[in-house]
CSV table of C-alpha atoms in Angstrom, one decimal:
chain,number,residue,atom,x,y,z
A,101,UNK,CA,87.4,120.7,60.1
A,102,UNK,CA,86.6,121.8,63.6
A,103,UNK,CA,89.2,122.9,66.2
A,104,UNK,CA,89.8,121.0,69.1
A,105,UNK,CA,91.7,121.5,72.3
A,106,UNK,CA,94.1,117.9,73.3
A,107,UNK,CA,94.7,117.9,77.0
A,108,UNK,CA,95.4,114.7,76.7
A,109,UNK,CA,96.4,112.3,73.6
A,110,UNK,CA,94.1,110.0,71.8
A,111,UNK,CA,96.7,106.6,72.7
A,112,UNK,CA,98.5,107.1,76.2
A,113,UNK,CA,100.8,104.0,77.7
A,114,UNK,CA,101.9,105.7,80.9
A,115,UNK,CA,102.8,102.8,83.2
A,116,UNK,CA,100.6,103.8,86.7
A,117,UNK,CA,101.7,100.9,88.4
A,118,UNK,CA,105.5,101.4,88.5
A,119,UNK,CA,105.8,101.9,92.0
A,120,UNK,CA,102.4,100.5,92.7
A,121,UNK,CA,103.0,98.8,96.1
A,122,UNK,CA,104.8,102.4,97.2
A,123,UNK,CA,101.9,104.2,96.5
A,124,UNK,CA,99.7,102.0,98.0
A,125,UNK,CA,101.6,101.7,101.2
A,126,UNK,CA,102.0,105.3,101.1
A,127,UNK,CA,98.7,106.1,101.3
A,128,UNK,CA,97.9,103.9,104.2
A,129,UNK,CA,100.7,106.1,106.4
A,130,UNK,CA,99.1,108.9,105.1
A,131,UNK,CA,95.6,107.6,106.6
A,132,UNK,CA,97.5,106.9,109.8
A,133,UNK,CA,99.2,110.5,109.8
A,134,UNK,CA,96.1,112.1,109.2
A,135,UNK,CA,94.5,110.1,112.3
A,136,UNK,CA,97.2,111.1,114.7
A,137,UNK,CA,96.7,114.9,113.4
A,138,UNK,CA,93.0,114.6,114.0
A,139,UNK,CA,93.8,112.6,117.4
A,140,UNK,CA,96.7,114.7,118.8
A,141,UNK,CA,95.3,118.3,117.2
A,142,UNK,CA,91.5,117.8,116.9
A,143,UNK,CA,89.7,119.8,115.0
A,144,UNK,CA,88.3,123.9,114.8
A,145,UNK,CA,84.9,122.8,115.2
A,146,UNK,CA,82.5,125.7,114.3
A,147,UNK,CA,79.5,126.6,116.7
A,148,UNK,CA,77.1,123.8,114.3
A,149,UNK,CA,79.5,121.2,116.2
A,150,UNK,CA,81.0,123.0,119.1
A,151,UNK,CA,77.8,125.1,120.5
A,152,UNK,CA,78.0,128.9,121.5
A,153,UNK,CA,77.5,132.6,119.9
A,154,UNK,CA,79.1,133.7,116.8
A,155,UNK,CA,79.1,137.5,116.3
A,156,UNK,CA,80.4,138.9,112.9
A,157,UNK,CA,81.4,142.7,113.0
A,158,UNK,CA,81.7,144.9,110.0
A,159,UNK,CA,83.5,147.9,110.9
A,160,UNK,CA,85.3,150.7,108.4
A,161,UNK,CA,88.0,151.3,110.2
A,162,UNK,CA,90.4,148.3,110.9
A,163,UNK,CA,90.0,145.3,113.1
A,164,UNK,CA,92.3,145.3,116.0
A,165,UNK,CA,92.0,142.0,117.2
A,166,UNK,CA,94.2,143.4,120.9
A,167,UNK,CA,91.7,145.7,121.6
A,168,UNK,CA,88.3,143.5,121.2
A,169,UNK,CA,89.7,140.6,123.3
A,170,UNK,CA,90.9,143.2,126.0
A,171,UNK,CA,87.4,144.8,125.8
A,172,UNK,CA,85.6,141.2,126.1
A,173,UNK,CA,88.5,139.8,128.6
A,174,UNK,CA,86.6,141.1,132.0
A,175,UNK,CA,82.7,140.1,131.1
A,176,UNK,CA,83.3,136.8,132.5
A,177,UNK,CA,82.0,135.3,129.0
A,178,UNK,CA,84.2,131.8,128.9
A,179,UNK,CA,86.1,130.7,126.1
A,180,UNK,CA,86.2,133.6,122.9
A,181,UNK,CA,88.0,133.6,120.4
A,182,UNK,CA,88.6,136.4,118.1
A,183,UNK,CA,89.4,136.2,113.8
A,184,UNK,CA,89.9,139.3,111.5
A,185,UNK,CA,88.1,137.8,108.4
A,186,UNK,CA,89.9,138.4,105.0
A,187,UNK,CA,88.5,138.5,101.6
A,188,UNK,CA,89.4,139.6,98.3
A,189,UNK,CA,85.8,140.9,97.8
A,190,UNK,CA,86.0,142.9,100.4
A,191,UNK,CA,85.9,146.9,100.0
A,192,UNK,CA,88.9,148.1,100.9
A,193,UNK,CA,87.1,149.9,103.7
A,194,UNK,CA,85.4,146.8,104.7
A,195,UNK,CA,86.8,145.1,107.5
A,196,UNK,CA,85.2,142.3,109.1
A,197,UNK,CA,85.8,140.0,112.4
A,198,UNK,CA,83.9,136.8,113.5
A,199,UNK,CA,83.9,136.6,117.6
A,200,UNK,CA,83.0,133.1,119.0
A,201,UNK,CA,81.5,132.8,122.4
A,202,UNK,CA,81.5,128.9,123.7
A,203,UNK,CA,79.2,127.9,125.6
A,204,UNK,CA,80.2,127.5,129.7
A,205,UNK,CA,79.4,124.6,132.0
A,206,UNK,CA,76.1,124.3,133.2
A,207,UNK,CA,74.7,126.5,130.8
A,208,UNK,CA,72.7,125.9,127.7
A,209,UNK,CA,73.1,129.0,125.6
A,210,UNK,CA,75.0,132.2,125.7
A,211,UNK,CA,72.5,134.4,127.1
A,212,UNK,CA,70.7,137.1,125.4
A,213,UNK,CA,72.1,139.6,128.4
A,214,UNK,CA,76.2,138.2,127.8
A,215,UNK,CA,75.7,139.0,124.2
A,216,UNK,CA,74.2,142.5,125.0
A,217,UNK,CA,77.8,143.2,127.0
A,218,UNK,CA,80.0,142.1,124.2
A,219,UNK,CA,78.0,144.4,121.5
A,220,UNK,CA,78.1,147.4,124.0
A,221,UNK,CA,82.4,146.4,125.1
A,222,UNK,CA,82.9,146.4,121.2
A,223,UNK,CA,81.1,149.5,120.8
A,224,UNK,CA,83.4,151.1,123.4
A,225,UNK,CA,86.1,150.1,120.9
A,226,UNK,CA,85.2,151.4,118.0
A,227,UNK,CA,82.3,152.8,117.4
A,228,UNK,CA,81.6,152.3,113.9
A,229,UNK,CA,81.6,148.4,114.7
A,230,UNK,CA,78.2,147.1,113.0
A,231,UNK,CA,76.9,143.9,114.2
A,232,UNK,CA,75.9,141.6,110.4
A,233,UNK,CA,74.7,138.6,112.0
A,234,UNK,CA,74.6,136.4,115.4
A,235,UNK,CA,73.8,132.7,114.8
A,236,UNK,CA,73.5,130.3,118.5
A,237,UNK,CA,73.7,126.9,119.0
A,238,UNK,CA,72.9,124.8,121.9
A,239,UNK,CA,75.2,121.9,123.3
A,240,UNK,CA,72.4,119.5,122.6
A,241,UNK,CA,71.4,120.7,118.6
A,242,UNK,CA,75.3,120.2,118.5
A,243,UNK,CA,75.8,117.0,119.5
A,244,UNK,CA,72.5,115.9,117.5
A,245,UNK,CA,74.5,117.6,114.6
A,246,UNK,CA,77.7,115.7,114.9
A,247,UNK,CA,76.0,112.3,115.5
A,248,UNK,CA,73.7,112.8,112.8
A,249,UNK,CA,76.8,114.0,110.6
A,250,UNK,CA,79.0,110.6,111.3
A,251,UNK,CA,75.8,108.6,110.3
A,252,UNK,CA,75.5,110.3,107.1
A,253,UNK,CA,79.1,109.6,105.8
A,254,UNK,CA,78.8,106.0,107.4
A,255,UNK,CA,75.2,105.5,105.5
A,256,UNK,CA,76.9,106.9,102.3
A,257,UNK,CA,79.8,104.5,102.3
A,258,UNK,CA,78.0,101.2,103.2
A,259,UNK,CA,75.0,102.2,100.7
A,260,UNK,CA,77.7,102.7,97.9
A,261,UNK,CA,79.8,99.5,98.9
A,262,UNK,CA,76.5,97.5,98.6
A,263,UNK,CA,75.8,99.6,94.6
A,264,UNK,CA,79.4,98.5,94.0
A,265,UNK,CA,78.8,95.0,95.4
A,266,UNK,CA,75.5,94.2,93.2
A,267,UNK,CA,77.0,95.6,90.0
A,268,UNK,CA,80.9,94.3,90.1
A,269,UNK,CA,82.2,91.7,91.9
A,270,UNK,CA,82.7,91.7,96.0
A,271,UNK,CA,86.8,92.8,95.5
A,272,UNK,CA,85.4,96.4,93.5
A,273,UNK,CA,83.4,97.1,96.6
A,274,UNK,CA,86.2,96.5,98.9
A,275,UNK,CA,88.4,98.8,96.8
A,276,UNK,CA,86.0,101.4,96.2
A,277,UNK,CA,85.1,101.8,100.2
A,278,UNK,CA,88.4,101.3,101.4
A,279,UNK,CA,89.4,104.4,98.9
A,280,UNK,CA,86.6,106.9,99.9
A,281,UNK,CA,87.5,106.0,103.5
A,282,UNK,CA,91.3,107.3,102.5
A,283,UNK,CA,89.8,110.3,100.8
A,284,UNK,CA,87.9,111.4,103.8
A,285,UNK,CA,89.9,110.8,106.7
A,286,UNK,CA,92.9,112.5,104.9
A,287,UNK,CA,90.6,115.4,104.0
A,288,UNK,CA,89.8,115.3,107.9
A,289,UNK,CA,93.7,115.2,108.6
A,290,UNK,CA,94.3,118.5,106.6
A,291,UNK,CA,91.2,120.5,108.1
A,292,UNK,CA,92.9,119.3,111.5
A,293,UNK,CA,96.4,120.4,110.7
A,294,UNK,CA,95.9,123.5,109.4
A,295,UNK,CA,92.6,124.2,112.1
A,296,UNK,CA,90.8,124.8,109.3
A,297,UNK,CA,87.0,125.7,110.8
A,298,UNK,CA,85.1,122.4,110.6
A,299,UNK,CA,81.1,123.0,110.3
A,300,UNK,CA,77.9,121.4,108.0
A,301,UNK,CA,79.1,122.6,105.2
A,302,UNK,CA,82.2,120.8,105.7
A,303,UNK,CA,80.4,117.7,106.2
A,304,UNK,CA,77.9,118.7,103.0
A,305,UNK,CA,81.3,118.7,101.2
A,306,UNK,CA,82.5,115.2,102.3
A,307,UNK,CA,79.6,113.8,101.7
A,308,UNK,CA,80.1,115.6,98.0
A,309,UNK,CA,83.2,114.0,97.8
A,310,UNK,CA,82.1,110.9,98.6
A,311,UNK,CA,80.0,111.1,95.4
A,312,UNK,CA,82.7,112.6,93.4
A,313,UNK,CA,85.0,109.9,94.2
A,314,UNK,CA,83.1,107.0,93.4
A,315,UNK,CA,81.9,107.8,90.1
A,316,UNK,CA,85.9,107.9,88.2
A,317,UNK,CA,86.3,104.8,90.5
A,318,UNK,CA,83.2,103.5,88.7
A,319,UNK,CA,84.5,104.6,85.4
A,320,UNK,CA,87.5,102.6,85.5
A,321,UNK,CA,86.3,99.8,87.0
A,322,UNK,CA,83.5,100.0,84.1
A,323,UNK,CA,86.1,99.6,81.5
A,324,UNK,CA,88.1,97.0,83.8
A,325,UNK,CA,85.6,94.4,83.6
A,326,UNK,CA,84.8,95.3,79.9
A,327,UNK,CA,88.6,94.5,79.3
A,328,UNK,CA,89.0,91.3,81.5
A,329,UNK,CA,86.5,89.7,78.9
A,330,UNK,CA,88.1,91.4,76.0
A,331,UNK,CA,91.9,90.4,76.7
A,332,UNK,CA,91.2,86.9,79.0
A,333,UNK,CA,95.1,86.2,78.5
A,334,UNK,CA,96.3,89.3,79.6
A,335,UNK,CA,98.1,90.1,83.0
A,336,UNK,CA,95.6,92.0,85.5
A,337,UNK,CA,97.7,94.5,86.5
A,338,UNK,CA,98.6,94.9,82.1
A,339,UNK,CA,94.7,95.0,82.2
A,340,UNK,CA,94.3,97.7,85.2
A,341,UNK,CA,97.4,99.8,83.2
A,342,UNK,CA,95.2,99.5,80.3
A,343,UNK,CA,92.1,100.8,81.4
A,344,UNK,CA,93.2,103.3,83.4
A,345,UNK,CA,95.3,105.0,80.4
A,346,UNK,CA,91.6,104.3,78.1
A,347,UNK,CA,89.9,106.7,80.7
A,348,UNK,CA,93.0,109.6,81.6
A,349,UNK,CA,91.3,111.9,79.2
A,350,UNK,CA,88.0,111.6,81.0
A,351,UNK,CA,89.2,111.6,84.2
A,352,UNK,CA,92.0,114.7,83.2
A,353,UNK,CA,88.7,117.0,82.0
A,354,UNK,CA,86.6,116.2,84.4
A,355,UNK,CA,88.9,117.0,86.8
A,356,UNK,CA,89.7,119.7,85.4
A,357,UNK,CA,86.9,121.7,84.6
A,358,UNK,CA,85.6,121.0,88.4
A,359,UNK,CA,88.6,122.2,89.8
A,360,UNK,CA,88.2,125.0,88.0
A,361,UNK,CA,85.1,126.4,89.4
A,362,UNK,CA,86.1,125.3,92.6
A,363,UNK,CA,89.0,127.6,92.7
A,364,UNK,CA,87.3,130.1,91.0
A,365,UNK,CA,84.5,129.4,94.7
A,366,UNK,CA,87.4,129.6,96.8
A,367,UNK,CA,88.6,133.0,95.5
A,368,UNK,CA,85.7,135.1,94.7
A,369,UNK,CA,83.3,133.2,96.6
A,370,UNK,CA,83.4,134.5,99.9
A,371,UNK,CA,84.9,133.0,103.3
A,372,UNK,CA,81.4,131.9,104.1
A,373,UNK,CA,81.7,129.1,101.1
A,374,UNK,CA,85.8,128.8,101.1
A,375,UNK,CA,85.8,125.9,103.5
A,376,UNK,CA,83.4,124.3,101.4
A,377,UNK,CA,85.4,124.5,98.3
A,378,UNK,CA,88.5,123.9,100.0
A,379,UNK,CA,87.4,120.7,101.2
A,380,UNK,CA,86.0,119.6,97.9
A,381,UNK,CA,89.0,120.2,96.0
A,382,UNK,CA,91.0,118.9,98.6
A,383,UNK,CA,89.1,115.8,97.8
A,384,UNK,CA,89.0,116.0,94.1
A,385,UNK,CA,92.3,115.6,94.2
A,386,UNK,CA,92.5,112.5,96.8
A,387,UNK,CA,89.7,111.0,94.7
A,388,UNK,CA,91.5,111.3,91.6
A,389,UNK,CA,94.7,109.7,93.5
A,390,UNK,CA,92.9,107.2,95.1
A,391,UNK,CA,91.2,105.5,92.1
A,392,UNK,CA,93.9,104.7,90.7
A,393,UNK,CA,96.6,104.0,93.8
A,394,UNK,CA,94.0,102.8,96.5
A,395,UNK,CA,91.1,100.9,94.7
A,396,UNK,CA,92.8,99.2,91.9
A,397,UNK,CA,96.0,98.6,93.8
A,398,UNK,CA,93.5,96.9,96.8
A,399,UNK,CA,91.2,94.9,93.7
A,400,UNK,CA,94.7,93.5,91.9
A,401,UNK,CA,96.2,92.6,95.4
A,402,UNK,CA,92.4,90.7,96.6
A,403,UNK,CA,92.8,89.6,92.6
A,404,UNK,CA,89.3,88.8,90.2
A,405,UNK,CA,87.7,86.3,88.4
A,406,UNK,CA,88.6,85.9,84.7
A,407,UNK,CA,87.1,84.6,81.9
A,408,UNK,CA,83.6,82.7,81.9
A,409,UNK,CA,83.6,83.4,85.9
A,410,UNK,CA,83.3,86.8,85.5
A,411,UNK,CA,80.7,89.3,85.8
A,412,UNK,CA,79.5,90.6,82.5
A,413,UNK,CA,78.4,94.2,82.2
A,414,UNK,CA,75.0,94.9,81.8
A,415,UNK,CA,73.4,96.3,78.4
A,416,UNK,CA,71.8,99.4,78.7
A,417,UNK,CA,71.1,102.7,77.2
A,418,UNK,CA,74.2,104.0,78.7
A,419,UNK,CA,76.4,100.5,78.1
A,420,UNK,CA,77.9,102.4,74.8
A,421,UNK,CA,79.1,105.9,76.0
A,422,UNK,CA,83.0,106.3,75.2
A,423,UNK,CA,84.0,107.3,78.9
């Protein structure tokens, strides 16, 4: 007989909703925290969002972050701020700094002639400094960028709220939304507290966790309504308990194994992908959380149809995979 690793056993009766109202209630002063963060802090836009110059330097000698903003402090250049960039890939001769220029008023770009100075001021410093990349950004690509980011996450959860709609009933929409609007706007919170650099890739990686979310939500909500017609006499929230225990395995290894590549990104990946993964596991995590503790504590407190009224699950090639 074939070996095989149990994460998780076969029959699991772990009572999730204990404390469900604390969890629930919980989560909505975590939304409110993470508001006040992103409303009192703001957030480390990166020049997609924010507009200006970023120069990264690759030097062998070591950054000394003093002496470059003392070099660039009398060019008249604006707002710069300086970062020594760390990485575990890294040579150990390899030292690397990212140098962002904003843009000033009246001005559409950082010009060509300003960037010139900083190269030659950083020279002066050390003259080993190498110059690996320069990206620019307008104010007006910016703002194009953020307003075409917000409608993006907004399409994404009205487009999966009317999916949820046509295939449950109205109160798994609710719950499934209001959940991936917790996932994201803590997600948001974090990136704010910590002034973690917020770019497109960040808003690739909510949009991913959007996705990510959804589908265990999906899962259990699946075996939910396969349940209400299976055990009509049964309490909902006995019902919820149920299902939810049916599906830990599936949800434990799928976790899992995701989070495990995602760390494995936010290690050895390089800094240019670590917000990326950091966001996405950030939100594996708050997806996994909020399936259980936001969706199906929102659908047993808005309360379904049972019996005859509800909506039966459609037969189709996938109707009979175990999840």
């Amino acid at each position: 007989m074939a070996w095989r690793l149990k994460v998780v056993p076969d029959q699991t009766n772990i009572d999730f909703f204990r404390a469900q109202w604390l969890f629930f209630w919980g989560s909505w002063v975590l939304m409110a925290a993470a508001i006040a963060v992103w409303a009192v802090m703001g957030l480390n836009f990166g020049v997609d969002f924010q507009g200006g110059t970023t120069i990264r330097t690759e030097s062998s000698q070591p950054v000394d972050v003093g002496a470059y903003r003392q070099a660039l402090s009398g060019l008249d250049l604006g707002d710069v701020a300086i970062t020594q960039v760390f990485d575990p890939t890294f040579d150990a001769d390899q030292h690397v700094a990212q140098i962002r220029i904003g843009i000033q008023d009246g001005e559409e770009a950082v010009s060509g002639e300003a960037i010139a100075r900083a190269e030659a001021a950083l020279r002066a410093v050390d003259p080993e400094v190498r110059f690996t990349s320069v990206e620019s950004v307008g104010p007006k690509v910016s703002g194009e960028l953020i307003r075409s980011a917000i409608i993006a996450v907004v399409a994404a959860s009205l487009l999966i709220m009317v999916y949820l709609w046509m295939r449950f009933e109205w109160q798994y929409a609710v719950g499934g939304v209001v959940a991936l609007v917790h996932d994201v706007i803590v997600t948001i919170g974090i990136f704010a507290l910590f002034q973690i650099r917020f770019d497109l890739t960040t808003v690739a990686a909510l949009l991913t966790i959007l996705g990510y979310s959804i589908n265990d939500t999906v899962v259990v909500f699946d075996r939910l309504r396969e349940n209400l017609l299976k055990y009509k006499t049964m309490p909902l929230r006995e019902v919820m308990n149920l299902s939810v225990n049916e599906t830990l395995s599936r949800t434990f290894m799928t976790s899992g194994t995701t989070l495990l590549a995602l760390f494995a990104l936010l290690i050895w990946g390089g800094d240019v992908i670590r917000g990326f993964a950091l966001a996405i596991i950030i939100g594996v995590l708050l997806g996994t959380y909020s399936s259980i503790y936001v969706a199906k504590n929102l659908v047993l407190y808005l309360g379904l149809p049972r019996g005859d009224k509800a909506k039966k699950p459609s037969r189709n090639a996938f109707a009979d995979i175990d999840a």
